[in-house]
mmCIF file of C-alpha atoms and ligand atoms in Angstrom:
data_model
loop_
_atom_site.group_PDB
_atom_site.id
_atom_site.type_symbol
_atom_site.label_atom_id
_atom_site.label_comp_id
_atom_site.label_asym_id
_atom_site.label_seq_id
_atom_site.Cartn_x
_atom_site.Cartn_y
_atom_site.Cartn_z
ATOM 1 C CA MET A 1 80.284 80.551 82.652
ATOM 2 C CA ASP A 2 78.923 77.326 84.114
ATOM 3 C CA LEU A 3 80.777 76.308 87.248
ATOM 4 C CA VAL A 4 80.659 72.585 86.649
ATOM 5 C CA THR A 5 82.135 71.562 90.000
ATOM 6 C CA VAL A 6 79.553 73.494 92.038
ATOM 7 C CA ARG A 7 76.857 71.294 93.547
ATOM 8 C CA THR A 8 75.294 73.525 96.204
ATOM 9 C CA LEU A 9 74.212 77.124 96.623
ATOM 10 C CA ARG A 10 73.291 78.359 100.091
ATOM 11 C CA THR A 11 71.850 81.740 101.030
ATOM 12 C CA PRO A 12 72.258 82.236 104.783
ATOM 13 C CA SER A 13 70.180 84.924 106.408
ATOM 14 C CA HIS A 14 71.972 84.854 109.772
ATOM 15 C CA ARG A 15 75.589 84.636 110.784
ATOM 16 C CA ASP A 16 75.118 81.260 112.482
ATOM 17 C CA GLU A 17 74.244 79.758 109.085
ATOM 18 C CA LEU A 18 77.304 81.270 107.396
ATOM 19 C CA ALA A 19 80.081 78.833 108.383
ATOM 20 C CA LEU A 20 81.884 77.808 105.185
ATOM 21 C CA ALA A 21 82.317 74.070 104.660
ATOM 22 C CA PRO A 22 85.367 72.712 102.799
ATOM 23 C CA GLY A 23 84.940 73.521 99.085
ATOM 24 C CA GLU A 24 82.521 76.392 99.711
ATOM 25 C CA GLN A 25 83.329 79.949 98.571
ATOM 26 C CA PRO A 26 81.503 83.174 99.391
ATOM 27 C CA LEU A 27 79.450 84.538 96.512
ATOM 28 C CA ALA A 28 78.873 88.296 96.335
ATOM 29 C CA GLY A 29 78.130 89.849 92.932
ATOM 30 C CA GLY A 30 79.537 86.835 91.100
ATOM 31 C CA THR A 31 81.159 89.018 88.424
ATOM 32 C CA TRP A 32 84.566 87.467 88.953
ATOM 33 C CA LEU A 33 83.428 84.066 90.260
ATOM 34 C CA TYR A 34 81.443 83.308 87.117
ATOM 35 C CA SER A 35 84.107 84.707 84.800
ATOM 36 C CA GLU A 36 86.452 81.739 85.010
ATOM 37 C CA GLU A 37 86.711 78.147 86.174
ATOM 38 C CA GLN A 38 86.742 77.621 89.922
ATOM 39 C CA PRO A 39 88.502 74.289 90.371
ATOM 40 C CA GLY A 40 87.923 72.818 93.800
ATOM 41 C CA THR A 41 84.843 74.930 94.505
ATOM 42 C CA THR A 42 81.925 72.644 95.240
ATOM 43 C CA GLY A 43 79.543 75.128 96.840
ATOM 44 C CA LEU A 44 78.706 78.816 96.854
ATOM 45 C CA VAL A 45 77.437 80.750 99.859
ATOM 46 C CA ASP A 46 75.554 83.862 98.815
ATOM 47 C CA LEU A 47 76.406 86.716 101.177
ATOM 48 C CA THR A 48 73.712 89.028 99.880
ATOM 49 C CA GLY A 49 70.995 87.258 101.906
ATOM 50 C CA LEU A 50 72.621 88.402 105.145
ATOM 51 C CA GLY A 51 70.971 91.783 104.672
ATOM 52 C CA TRP A 52 73.899 93.975 105.603
ATOM 53 C CA PRO A 53 73.008 97.639 105.093
ATOM 54 C CA ASP A 54 75.129 99.008 102.246
ATOM 55 C CA VAL A 55 76.137 102.122 104.129
ATOM 56 C CA GLU A 56 76.140 103.128 107.779
ATOM 57 C CA ARG A 57 77.227 106.543 108.976
ATOM 58 C CA THR A 58 79.070 106.191 112.264
ATOM 59 C CA PRO A 59 80.514 108.779 114.664
ATOM 60 C CA ASP A 60 83.942 107.840 113.303
ATOM 61 C CA GLY A 61 83.079 108.017 109.617
ATOM 62 C CA LEU A 62 81.456 105.608 107.230
ATOM 63 C CA ARG A 63 80.932 101.864 107.219
ATOM 64 C CA LEU A 64 80.526 100.169 103.847
ATOM 65 C CA ALA A 65 79.173 96.639 103.862
ATOM 66 C CA ALA A 66 81.341 94.228 101.909
ATOM 67 C CA THR A 67 78.221 93.476 99.864
ATOM 68 C CA CYS A 68 77.713 97.132 98.904
ATOM 69 C CA THR A 69 77.771 97.243 95.117
ATOM 70 C CA ILE A 70 79.880 99.750 93.254
ATOM 71 C CA ALA A 71 76.641 101.244 91.916
ATOM 72 C CA ALA A 72 75.334 101.728 95.483
ATOM 73 C CA LEU A 73 78.656 103.229 96.524
ATOM 74 C CA LEU A 74 78.296 105.786 93.746
ATOM 75 C CA ARG A 75 74.805 106.698 94.962
ATOM 76 C CA ILE A 76 75.996 107.756 98.441
ATOM 77 C CA ALA A 77 75.386 111.444 99.081
ATOM 78 C CA PRO A 78 78.630 112.677 100.645
ATOM 79 C CA GLU A 79 78.782 115.107 103.537
ATOM 80 C CA PRO A 80 79.928 118.581 102.407
ATOM 81 C CA ALA A 81 83.152 118.152 104.393
ATOM 82 C CA TRP A 82 84.154 114.963 102.563
ATOM 83 C CA ARG A 83 86.704 116.505 100.229
ATOM 84 C CA ALA A 84 88.017 113.050 99.357
ATOM 85 C CA TRP A 85 84.758 111.968 97.735
ATOM 86 C CA PRO A 86 85.715 112.618 94.072
ATOM 87 C CA LEU A 87 88.080 109.665 94.478
ATOM 88 C CA VAL A 88 85.091 107.312 94.693
ATOM 89 C CA GLU A 89 83.929 108.015 91.166
ATOM 90 C CA GLN A 90 87.465 108.154 89.825
ATOM 91 C CA CYS A 91 88.241 104.703 91.211
ATOM 92 C CA ALA A 92 84.922 103.234 90.064
ATOM 93 C CA ASN A 93 85.665 104.464 86.564
ATOM 94 C CA ALA A 94 89.159 103.006 86.772
ATOM 95 C CA LEU A 95 87.685 99.513 86.742
ATOM 96 C CA LEU A 96 87.586 97.904 83.365
ATOM 97 C CA ALA A 97 83.875 97.417 83.881
ATOM 98 C CA SER A 98 80.688 98.922 82.533
ATOM 99 C CA PHE A 99 77.764 100.181 84.596
ATOM 100 C CA LYS A 100 76.224 96.713 84.165
ATOM 101 C CA VAL A 101 79.087 95.230 86.167
ATOM 102 C CA TRP A 102 78.851 98.083 88.700
ATOM 103 C CA ASN A 103 75.288 96.961 89.498
ATOM 104 C CA ALA A 104 76.447 93.539 90.662
ATOM 105 C CA ALA A 105 80.121 93.832 91.633
ATOM 106 C CA THR A 106 80.680 94.510 95.314
ATOM 107 C CA VAL A 107 83.389 96.384 97.165
ATOM 108 C CA GLY A 108 84.213 93.297 99.244
ATOM 109 C CA GLY A 109 84.410 91.149 96.122
ATOM 110 C CA ASN A 110 86.859 93.569 94.560
ATOM 111 C CA VAL A 111 89.166 93.496 97.562
ATOM 112 C CA ALA A 112 88.865 89.723 98.050
ATOM 113 C CA THR A 113 89.594 89.028 94.382
ATOM 114 C CA ALA A 114 92.914 90.838 94.922
ATOM 115 C CA LEU A 115 93.677 91.726 91.340
ATOM 116 C CA PRO A 116 96.447 94.316 90.981
ATOM 117 C CA ALA A 117 93.922 96.465 89.068
ATOM 118 C CA GLY A 118 91.503 96.381 92.005
ATOM 119 C CA ALA A 119 90.517 100.021 91.972
ATOM 120 C CA ILE A 120 88.161 99.719 94.937
ATOM 121 C CA THR A 121 91.108 98.339 96.863
ATOM 122 C CA ALA A 122 93.007 101.471 95.777
ATOM 123 C CA LEU A 123 90.159 103.654 96.993
ATOM 124 C CA LEU A 124 89.903 101.951 100.375
ATOM 125 C CA VAL A 125 93.657 101.878 100.946
ATOM 126 C CA THR A 126 93.965 105.571 100.069
ATOM 127 C CA LEU A 127 91.160 106.363 102.511
ATOM 128 C CA ASP A 128 92.889 104.370 105.277
ATOM 129 C CA ALA A 129 89.993 101.942 105.490
ATOM 130 C CA THR A 130 89.967 99.114 107.989
ATOM 131 C CA ALA A 131 88.490 95.769 107.010
ATOM 132 C CA VAL A 132 86.176 94.084 109.487
ATOM 133 C CA VAL A 133 86.626 90.344 109.055
ATOM 134 C CA TRP A 134 84.312 87.706 110.465
ATOM 135 C CA THR A 135 86.246 84.716 111.705
ATOM 136 C CA PRO A 136 84.856 81.150 111.604
ATOM 137 C CA ASP A 137 84.739 80.898 115.415
ATOM 138 C CA GLY A 138 82.081 83.623 115.503
ATOM 139 C CA GLY A 139 84.560 86.377 116.304
ATOM 140 C CA GLU A 140 85.783 89.386 114.420
ATOM 141 C CA ARG A 141 89.146 90.883 113.599
ATOM 142 C CA ARG A 142 90.150 94.157 112.044
ATOM 143 C CA LEU A 143 93.048 94.957 109.776
ATOM 144 C CA PRO A 144 93.982 97.735 107.382
ATOM 145 C CA VAL A 145 92.878 97.039 103.815
ATOM 146 C CA ALA A 146 96.495 97.819 102.900
ATOM 147 C CA ASP A 147 97.479 94.624 104.751
ATOM 148 C CA LEU A 148 94.564 92.527 103.527
ATOM 149 C CA VAL A 149 95.697 92.311 99.911
ATOM 150 C CA THR A 150 99.035 90.520 100.022
ATOM 151 C CA GLY A 151 99.736 89.802 96.348
ATOM 152 C CA VAL A 152 98.257 88.846 93.005
ATOM 153 C CA ARG A 153 95.097 86.937 93.934
ATOM 154 C CA THR A 154 96.261 86.438 97.519
ATOM 155 C CA THR A 155 94.895 87.955 100.702
ATOM 156 C CA ALA A 156 95.418 87.740 104.425
ATOM 157 C CA LEU A 157 92.009 86.066 104.809
ATOM 158 C CA GLY A 158 92.241 82.744 106.591
ATOM 159 C CA ALA A 159 90.137 79.673 105.811
ATOM 160 C CA GLY A 160 86.475 80.380 106.382
ATOM 161 C CA GLU A 161 86.951 84.116 106.964
ATOM 162 C CA VAL A 162 84.549 86.565 105.377
ATOM 163 C CA ILE A 163 84.896 90.313 104.991
ATOM 164 C CA ARG A 164 81.929 91.912 106.732
ATOM 165 C CA ALA A 165 82.626 95.610 106.144
ATOM 166 C CA PHE A 166 85.081 98.429 105.629
ATOM 167 C CA ASP A 167 85.339 101.341 108.058
ATOM 168 C CA LEU A 168 86.445 104.652 106.557
ATOM 169 C CA PRO A 169 87.630 107.243 109.091
ATOM 170 C CA VAL A 170 86.271 110.767 108.858
ATOM 171 C CA SER A 171 89.828 112.123 109.005
ATOM 172 C CA ALA A 172 90.528 110.515 105.622
ATOM 173 C CA LEU A 173 87.177 111.439 104.137
ATOM 174 C CA THR A 174 87.825 115.095 104.893
ATOM 175 C CA SER A 175 91.291 115.236 103.368
ATOM 176 C CA THR A 176 92.178 116.107 99.793
ATOM 177 C CA THR A 177 92.878 113.416 97.227
ATOM 178 C CA GLY A 178 94.573 113.137 93.861
ATOM 179 C CA PHE A 179 94.314 110.505 91.157
ATOM 180 C CA ARG A 180 96.305 109.466 88.100
ATOM 181 C CA ARG A 181 95.710 106.406 85.925
ATOM 182 C CA VAL A 182 97.044 105.066 82.691
ATOM 183 C CA SER A 183 96.379 102.031 80.524
ATOM 184 C CA LEU A 184 97.954 100.880 77.293
ATOM 185 C CA SER A 185 94.711 101.369 75.352
ATOM 186 C CA PRO A 186 91.839 103.828 75.874
ATOM 187 C CA HIS A 187 89.591 101.227 77.496
ATOM 188 C CA GLY A 188 92.309 98.873 78.663
ATOM 189 C CA ARG A 189 92.932 97.437 82.095
ATOM 190 C CA THR A 190 94.833 99.704 84.470
ATOM 191 C CA GLY A 191 98.571 99.793 83.833
ATOM 192 C CA THR A 192 99.151 101.797 86.951
ATOM 193 C CA LEU A 193 96.922 103.792 89.260
ATOM 194 C CA VAL A 194 98.544 106.289 91.595
ATOM 195 C CA THR A 195 96.422 107.964 94.232
ATOM 196 C CA ALA A 196 97.352 110.386 96.969
ATOM 197 C CA ARG A 197 95.719 111.908 100.007
ATOM 198 C CA TRP A 198 96.972 114.825 102.015
ATOM 199 C CA ASP A 199 95.980 117.036 104.941
ATOM 200 C CA ALA A 200 97.672 118.834 107.811
ATOM 201 C CA ASP A 201 98.788 115.483 109.242
ATOM 202 C CA GLY A 202 100.682 114.254 106.221
ATOM 203 C CA PHE A 203 100.734 112.823 102.739
ATOM 204 C CA VAL A 204 100.048 109.266 101.615
ATOM 205 C CA LEU A 205 100.776 107.888 98.157
ATOM 206 C CA VAL A 206 99.305 104.588 96.955
ATOM 207 C CA VAL A 207 100.269 102.649 93.840
ATOM 208 C CA THR A 208 98.063 99.838 92.557
ATOM 209 C CA GLY A 209 97.838 98.172 89.166
ATOM 210 C CA GLY A 210 101.520 98.835 88.579
ATOM 211 C CA THR A 211 102.461 96.752 91.596
ATOM 212 C CA PRO A 212 101.334 93.225 92.520
ATOM 213 C CA ARG A 213 99.845 94.534 95.775
ATOM 214 C CA PRO A 214 99.130 98.051 97.026
ATOM 215 C CA LEU A 215 102.284 100.043 97.655
ATOM 216 C CA VAL A 216 101.612 102.564 100.407
ATOM 217 C CA LEU A 217 104.080 105.366 101.172
ATOM 218 C CA ARG A 218 103.564 107.871 103.972
ATOM 219 C CA TRP A 219 105.159 111.146 104.977
ATOM 220 C CA ASP A 220 104.383 113.497 107.875
ATOM 221 C CA ALA A 221 104.108 116.402 105.445
ATOM 222 C CA VAL A 222 104.024 116.811 101.681
ATOM 223 C CA PRO A 223 107.404 115.430 100.578
ATOM 224 C CA THR A 224 109.539 116.812 97.812
ATOM 225 C CA ALA A 225 109.215 115.181 94.410
ATOM 226 C CA ASP A 226 112.800 113.962 94.819
ATOM 227 C CA GLU A 227 112.004 112.230 98.119
ATOM 228 C CA VAL A 228 109.108 110.347 96.537
ATOM 229 C CA ASP A 229 111.048 109.571 93.401
ATOM 230 C CA THR A 230 113.941 108.099 95.366
ATOM 231 C CA VAL A 231 111.599 105.598 97.005
ATOM 232 C CA LEU A 232 109.814 104.641 93.790
ATOM 233 C CA ALA A 233 113.066 104.328 91.853
ATOM 234 C CA ALA A 234 114.383 101.924 94.485
ATOM 235 C CA HIS A 235 111.167 99.886 94.656
ATOM 236 C CA ASP A 236 111.764 96.692 92.698
ATOM 237 C CA ASP A 237 108.423 94.883 92.773
ATOM 238 C CA TRP A 238 106.471 96.016 89.682
ATOM 239 C CA TYR A 239 103.752 93.981 88.026
ATOM 240 C CA ASP A 240 104.391 92.275 84.718
ATOM 241 C CA ASP A 241 101.500 91.216 82.492
ATOM 242 C CA PRO A 242 100.163 92.008 78.993
ATOM 243 C CA HIS A 243 98.833 95.324 80.318
ATOM 244 C CA GLY A 244 102.302 96.757 80.883
ATOM 245 C CA SER A 245 105.941 95.968 81.514
ATOM 246 C CA PRO A 246 107.501 96.561 84.935
ATOM 247 C CA ALA A 247 109.854 99.216 83.534
ATOM 248 C CA TRP A 248 106.998 101.184 81.972
ATOM 249 C CA ARG A 249 104.873 100.843 85.089
ATOM 250 C CA ARG A 250 107.668 102.151 87.269
ATOM 251 C CA ALA A 251 108.413 105.055 84.916
ATOM 252 C CA VAL A 252 104.835 106.238 84.642
ATOM 253 C CA SER A 253 104.202 105.775 88.378
ATOM 254 C CA ARG A 254 107.205 108.004 89.121
ATOM 255 C CA ARG A 255 105.848 110.659 86.795
ATOM 256 C CA PHE A 256 102.373 110.474 88.348
ATOM 257 C CA ALA A 257 103.821 110.662 91.859
ATOM 258 C CA ALA A 258 105.699 113.843 90.959
ATOM 259 C CA GLU A 259 102.492 115.316 89.532
ATOM 260 C CA LEU A 260 100.563 114.481 92.688
ATOM 261 C CA VAL A 261 103.233 116.040 94.899
ATOM 262 C CA ALA A 262 103.009 119.175 92.774
ATOM 263 C CA GLU A 263 99.236 119.058 93.070
ATOM 264 C CA ALA A 264 99.475 118.779 96.847
ATOM 265 C CA GLU A 265 101.828 121.730 96.952
ATOM 266 C CA GLY A 266 99.179 123.666 95.114
ATOM 267 C CA SER A 267 101.546 124.384 92.277
ATOM 268 C CA GLU A 268 99.615 122.504 89.643
ATOM 269 C CA PRO A 269 95.845 122.095 89.457
ATOM 270 C CA ALA A 270 94.464 118.624 88.806
ATOM 271 C CA ALA A 271 93.279 117.800 85.317
ATOM 272 C CA ALA A 272 89.509 118.191 85.203
ATOM 273 C CA ASP A 273 88.890 114.436 85.106
ATOM 274 C CA GLY A 274 91.972 113.493 87.107
ATOM 275 C CA VAL A 275 93.228 111.370 84.229
ATOM 276 C CA ALA A 276 96.728 111.981 82.924
ATOM 277 C CA ARG A 277 97.146 112.393 79.183
HETATM 278 C C1 FAD B 301 83.917 93.211 82.390
HETATM 279 C C2 FAD B 301 84.633 93.057 83.694
HETATM 280 C C3 FAD B 301 85.650 93.930 84.017
HETATM 281 C C4 FAD B 301 86.336 93.830 85.244
HETATM 282 N N1 FAD B 301 87.323 94.733 85.514
HETATM 283 C C5 FAD B 301 87.988 94.640 86.687
HETATM 284 C C6 FAD B 301 89.023 95.568 86.983
HETATM 285 O O1 FAD B 301 89.361 96.450 86.201
HETATM 286 N N2 FAD B 301 89.660 95.443 88.193
HETATM 287 C C7 FAD B 301 89.316 94.465 89.076
HETATM 288 O O2 FAD B 301 89.894 94.410 90.156
HETATM 289 N N3 FAD B 301 88.359 93.584 88.799
HETATM 290 C C8 FAD B 301 87.688 93.640 87.633
HETATM 291 N N4 FAD B 301 86.729 92.716 87.340
HETATM 292 C C9 FAD B 301 86.545 91.574 88.263
HETATM 293 C C10 FAD B 301 85.352 91.720 89.242
HETATM 294 O O3 FAD B 301 84.207 92.100 88.549
HETATM 295 C C11 FAD B 301 85.585 92.753 90.334
HETATM 296 O O4 FAD B 301 86.793 92.499 91.013
HETATM 297 C C12 FAD B 301 84.414 92.775 91.309
HETATM 298 O O5 FAD B 301 84.529 93.868 92.190
HETATM 299 C C13 FAD B 301 84.272 91.488 92.101
HETATM 300 O O6 FAD B 301 83.172 91.641 92.969
HETATM 301 P P1 FAD B 301 81.998 90.571 93.062
HETATM 302 O O7 FAD B 301 81.085 91.066 94.110
HETATM 303 O O8 FAD B 301 81.389 90.303 91.748
HETATM 304 O O9 FAD B 301 82.815 89.304 93.567
HETATM 305 P P2 FAD B 301 82.502 87.755 93.316
HETATM 306 O O10 FAD B 301 82.743 87.394 91.907
HETATM 307 O O11 FAD B 301 81.194 87.370 93.918
HETATM 308 O O12 FAD B 301 83.651 87.140 94.243
HETATM 309 C C14 FAD B 301 85.008 87.338 93.914
HETATM 310 C C15 FAD B 301 85.894 86.605 94.930
HETATM 311 O O13 FAD B 301 85.819 87.274 96.189
HETATM 312 C C16 FAD B 301 85.331 86.373 97.195
HETATM 313 N N5 FAD B 301 84.484 87.212 98.050
HETATM 314 C C17 FAD B 301 83.466 88.013 97.643
HETATM 315 N N6 FAD B 301 82.977 88.689 98.695
HETATM 316 C C18 FAD B 301 83.692 88.295 99.775
HETATM 317 C C19 FAD B 301 83.649 88.646 101.160
HETATM 318 N N7 FAD B 301 82.781 89.554 101.654
HETATM 319 N N8 FAD B 301 84.519 88.054 102.008
HETATM 320 C C20 FAD B 301 85.426 87.148 101.535
HETATM 321 N N9 FAD B 301 85.511 86.785 100.228
HETATM 322 C C21 FAD B 301 84.646 87.361 99.378
HETATM 323 C C22 FAD B 301 84.603 85.286 96.450
HETATM 324 O O14 FAD B 301 84.574 84.078 97.190
HETATM 325 C C23 FAD B 301 85.474 85.175 95.202
HETATM 326 O O15 FAD B 301 86.629 84.425 95.496
HETATM 327 C C24 FAD B 301 86.010 92.797 86.146
HETATM 328 C C25 FAD B 301 84.983 91.908 85.819
HETATM 329 C C26 FAD B 301 84.307 92.035 84.618
HETATM 330 C C27 FAD B 301 83.207 91.059 84.316
#
């Protein structure tokens, strides 16, 4: 849609041209920005001119530029040891978005938009990713993606801060992952998305979609289904919108969590496509 309040569009090519003025918003793929009114936004600053490489392999794992599109993420050739990699495609497909959106939508835009159904947020949180944030004073700070999304459409980003990249540790990339998703209709927005990751060091369970912000639960070893269920039953912050009631979201998340624990115990193989029926 036309953004009638926007008067300027800048495309910086260096960091020293990036500083956001009052009223300016970063523009990445624009798939969310142009989907609704942006009251108060008078300028857009296109991040794609900064030329960040989509993907960098580092000694510690993988760095994804915030401007890496979902399509480019899907084109990465994983190392053979990256057992977690099936989660990438599962989460990309969890978005209520066609391949046309994948070609423009970026990983940073998905996290910064902070929708409960942010499946790239789910992916990054499950893989213990750290966000690299550029601060307006020319500095940089790092924080877990799990702490970056703080609620429905809210983040821990301060004024003028821009997400530069996400660092994914090799320890997470080489662990095993599980995935369950449900929506009220076959092509509907995520009702709840429950992901898990486990290795010799422990088990992590992440709920998104069903909760306003990512719910991250960790154990030193694969817990019992009862241990997980006790925590989820007591959790009282479930998302409420036309895509599902809080009670339904909690119920189905508990069921998915039990399935993922069973999967981690090796007692139940994952469904071929990872999607619960
Ligand atoms: C058909 C359709 C279906 C969709 N389905 C889903 C869905 O299921 N789940 C979901 O979560 N979203 C969905 N979206 C919304 C959106 O497309 C995605 O969240 C997408 O990943 C946003 O990325 P973008 O690069 O287009 O962001 P943009 O639209 O460019 O920006 C989104 C917001 O993030 C900010 N931003 C972007 N990059 C940065 C950065 N590096 N640092 C700081 N702020 C930044 C922008 O200022 C803006 O506020 C859908 C959109 C469409 C059109």
